[in-house]
Short mmCIF file of C-alpha atoms in Angstrom, two decimals:
data_model
loop_
_atom_site.label_atom_id
_atom_site.label_comp_id
_atom_site.label_asym_id
_atom_site.label_seq_id
_atom_site.Cartn_x
_atom_site.Cartn_y
_atom_site.Cartn_z
CA UNK A 1 -21.32 59.61 24.88
CA UNK A 2 -20.25 59.55 28.51
CA UNK A 3 -22.19 62.65 29.57
CA UNK A 4 -25.37 61.11 28.15
CA UNK A 5 -24.63 57.86 29.97
CA UNK A 6 -24.07 59.76 33.22
CA UNK A 7 -27.42 61.54 32.86
CA UNK A 8 -29.19 58.26 32.10
CA UNK A 9 -27.59 56.49 35.08
CA UNK A 10 -28.56 59.35 37.38
CA UNK A 11 -32.17 59.24 36.13
CA UNK A 12 -32.28 55.44 36.45
CA UNK A 13 -30.82 55.62 39.94
CA UNK A 14 -33.39 58.17 41.11
CA UNK A 15 -36.22 56.06 39.72
CA UNK A 16 -34.87 52.83 41.21
CA UNK A 17 -34.46 54.41 44.65
CA UNK A 18 -38.04 55.66 44.46
CA UNK A 19 -39.43 52.28 43.39
CA UNK A 20 -37.08 49.85 45.16
CA UNK A 21 -35.77 51.77 48.15
CA UNK A 22 -32.28 52.93 49.03
CA UNK A 23 -30.74 49.47 49.53
CA UNK A 24 -31.51 47.14 46.68
CA UNK A 25 -29.17 45.12 44.42
CA UNK A 26 -30.36 47.03 41.34
CA UNK A 27 -29.65 50.35 43.06
CA UNK A 28 -26.15 49.12 43.98
CA UNK A 29 -25.57 48.04 40.37
CA UNK A 30 -26.68 51.42 39.01
CA UNK A 31 -24.50 53.24 41.55
CA UNK A 32 -21.54 51.15 40.44
CA UNK A 33 -22.30 51.91 36.77
CA UNK A 34 -22.56 55.62 37.53
CA UNK A 35 -19.21 55.51 39.35
CA UNK A 36 -17.65 53.82 36.31
CA UNK A 37 -18.92 56.53 33.97
CA UNK A 38 -17.64 59.22 36.33
CA UNK A 39 -14.26 57.50 36.38
CA UNK A 40 -14.15 57.33 32.57
CA UNK A 41 -14.73 61.10 32.53
CA UNK A 42 -11.89 61.62 35.06
CA UNK A 43 -14.32 62.94 37.65
CA UNK A 44 -12.18 61.18 40.22
CA UNK A 45 -13.48 62.70 43.46
CA UNK A 46 -17.09 62.09 42.51
CA UNK A 47 -16.23 58.58 41.31
CA UNK A 48 -14.52 57.88 44.64
CA UNK A 49 -17.54 59.09 46.60
CA UNK A 50 -19.92 57.03 44.46
CA UNK A 51 -17.76 53.89 44.72
CA UNK A 52 -17.64 54.33 48.50
CA UNK A 53 -21.45 54.63 48.59
CA UNK A 54 -21.71 51.49 46.46
CA UNK A 55 -19.29 49.67 48.76
CA UNK A 56 -21.36 50.46 51.86
CA UNK A 57 -24.49 49.21 50.12
CA UNK A 58 -22.85 46.05 48.75
CA UNK A 59 -21.48 45.17 52.19
CA UNK A 60 -24.99 45.49 53.63
CA UNK A 61 -26.50 43.40 50.84
CA UNK A 62 -23.77 40.78 50.39
CA UNK A 63 -21.88 40.78 53.68
CA UNK A 64 -18.47 42.12 54.64
CA UNK A 65 -16.60 39.44 52.67
CA UNK A 66 -17.85 38.66 49.18
CA UNK A 67 -16.10 38.49 45.79
CA UNK A 68 -18.09 41.51 44.57
CA UNK A 69 -17.04 43.49 47.65
CA UNK A 70 -13.40 42.56 47.06
CA UNK A 71 -13.63 43.60 43.41
CA UNK A 72 -15.20 46.90 44.39
CA UNK A 73 -12.43 47.52 46.94
CA UNK A 74 -9.87 46.91 44.21
CA UNK A 75 -11.64 49.36 41.89
CA UNK A 76 -11.88 51.99 44.64
CA UNK A 77 -8.16 51.60 45.33
CA UNK A 78 -7.47 52.22 41.64
CA UNK A 79 -9.39 55.51 41.86
CA UNK A 80 -7.39 56.44 44.96
CA UNK A 81 -4.14 55.66 43.11
CA UNK A 82 -5.14 57.88 40.20
CA UNK A 83 -5.74 60.70 42.69
CA UNK A 84 -2.30 60.23 44.21
CA UNK A 85 -3.67 58.87 47.51
CA UNK A 86 -1.06 56.14 47.46
CA UNK A 87 -1.03 55.14 51.14
CA UNK A 88 -4.78 54.64 51.23
CA UNK A 89 -4.74 52.96 47.80
CA UNK A 90 -2.13 50.47 49.02
CA UNK A 91 -4.13 49.66 52.16
CA UNK A 92 -7.38 49.16 50.22
CA UNK A 93 -5.64 47.03 47.54
CA UNK A 94 -4.13 44.85 50.27
CA UNK A 95 -7.56 44.43 51.90
CA UNK A 96 -9.06 43.43 48.53
CA UNK A 97 -6.23 40.98 47.85
CA UNK A 98 -6.55 39.26 51.24
CA UNK A 99 -10.30 38.92 50.74
CA UNK A 100 -9.94 37.57 47.20
CA UNK A 101 -7.34 34.99 48.23
CA UNK A 102 -9.59 33.87 51.08
CA UNK A 103 -12.74 33.64 48.94
CA UNK A 104 -11.34 32.60 45.55
CA UNK A 105 -8.03 30.89 46.32
CA UNK A 106 -4.69 31.88 44.83
CA UNK A 107 -5.32 30.58 41.31
CA UNK A 108 -7.88 33.10 40.08
CA UNK A 109 -7.71 35.96 37.58
CA UNK A 110 -9.20 38.36 40.15
CA UNK A 111 -6.27 37.60 42.47
CA UNK A 112 -3.83 38.14 39.61
CA UNK A 113 -5.52 41.46 38.79
CA UNK A 114 -5.35 42.60 42.41
CA UNK A 115 -1.67 41.71 42.63
CA UNK A 116 -1.03 43.70 39.46
CA UNK A 117 -2.99 46.70 40.78
CA UNK A 118 -1.18 46.64 44.11
CA UNK A 119 2.13 46.48 42.25
CA UNK A 120 1.14 49.63 40.33
CA UNK A 121 0.72 51.47 43.65
CA UNK A 122 4.01 50.12 44.97
CA UNK A 123 5.74 51.24 41.77
CA UNK A 124 4.24 54.72 42.13
CA UNK A 125 5.55 54.81 45.71
CA UNK A 126 9.04 53.88 44.50
CA UNK A 127 9.01 50.41 46.08
CA UNK A 128 10.31 48.75 42.92
CA UNK A 129 11.54 45.53 44.53
CA UNK A 130 8.16 44.62 46.07
CA UNK A 131 6.36 45.85 42.94
CA UNK A 132 8.49 43.53 40.79
CA UNK A 133 7.70 40.57 43.07
CA UNK A 134 3.97 41.34 42.87
CA UNK A 135 4.06 41.70 39.06
CA UNK A 136 5.90 38.38 38.80
CA UNK A 137 3.37 36.62 41.04
CA UNK A 138 0.45 38.11 39.09
CA UNK A 139 2.05 37.06 35.82
CA UNK A 140 2.68 33.51 37.04
CA UNK A 141 -0.97 33.12 38.06
CA UNK A 142 -2.26 34.53 34.78
CA UNK A 143 0.02 32.29 32.74
CA UNK A 144 -1.08 29.19 34.63
CA UNK A 145 -4.72 30.05 34.03
CA UNK A 146 -4.53 31.20 30.41
CA UNK A 147 -1.20 31.87 28.69
CA UNK A 148 -2.57 34.22 26.03
CA UNK A 149 -5.00 36.12 28.26
CA UNK A 150 -4.90 39.90 27.89
CA UNK A 151 -3.76 40.13 31.54
CA UNK A 152 -0.55 38.32 30.59
CA UNK A 153 0.48 40.92 28.02
CA UNK A 154 -0.45 43.79 30.37
CA UNK A 155 1.49 42.24 33.24
CA UNK A 156 4.49 41.59 30.99
CA UNK A 157 4.46 45.27 30.00
CA UNK A 158 4.28 46.32 33.66
CA UNK A 159 7.12 43.96 34.58
CA UNK A 160 9.24 45.30 31.71
CA UNK A 161 8.75 48.85 32.99
CA UNK A 162 9.90 47.80 36.47
CA UNK A 163 12.96 46.01 35.11
CA UNK A 164 13.83 49.06 33.06
CA UNK A 165 13.43 51.34 36.11
CA UNK A 166 15.73 49.01 38.05
CA UNK A 167 18.35 49.20 35.28
CA UNK A 168 17.82 45.73 33.77
CA UNK A 169 17.43 46.89 30.17
CA UNK A 170 18.15 43.47 28.64
CA UNK A 171 15.56 41.81 30.89
CA UNK A 172 13.02 44.51 30.03
CA UNK A 173 13.60 43.99 26.31
CA UNK A 174 13.15 40.22 26.64
CA UNK A 175 9.89 40.70 28.53
CA UNK A 176 8.63 43.20 25.94
CA UNK A 177 9.34 40.62 23.24
CA UNK A 178 7.22 38.08 25.12
CA UNK A 179 4.37 40.62 25.35
CA UNK A 180 4.55 41.32 21.62
CA UNK A 181 4.46 37.59 20.84
CA UNK A 182 1.32 37.19 22.93
CA UNK A 183 -0.35 40.16 21.24
CA UNK A 184 0.48 38.67 17.84
CA UNK A 185 -1.10 35.34 18.86
CA UNK A 186 -4.17 37.17 20.14
CA UNK A 187 -4.58 38.94 16.80
CA UNK A 188 -4.27 35.64 14.93
CA UNK A 189 -6.97 33.95 17.01
CA UNK A 190 -9.54 36.75 16.77
CA UNK A 191 -12.59 35.78 14.75
CA UNK A 192 -13.07 37.56 11.43
CA UNK A 193 -15.82 40.20 11.28
#
């Protein structure tokens, strides 16, 4: 019920701005939620505008360098990628990645996710060699942190697609097998309803 959610977020946002002012953490959170619902509905231009508004507010509230700011930059870059704004998406992903490495260190799932997202942009731009290196780095981090994490299977799938695009069909098949094995383990460890 995404349209209903959008309406509710807009109403909540208007009320929060009236009660709390234009720059409040709750207003920033609601703006971010609204942007997410817009994104889920493929209202990409409006989602981009709303994420940018959220980013300005979060920087004022949290400072120019904060993990939440870095995560928001990464999300905004994903919206830009989906719109085909690849140059800007790459620049924003790189900014997010630098900030996350500085604030969180290299061994963090957020860093792995940013590397993966940047690699998606590089792949879309046809820079398969750098994209492969980024996917491999993201995968190595994720595996060190949690071998059966959902990121690992996603990153294996992405790496397999790059290998296939580069003509390494055997390597791609091996990687896909690893991804399937992880998914099977994930299904086995899920709690019963």
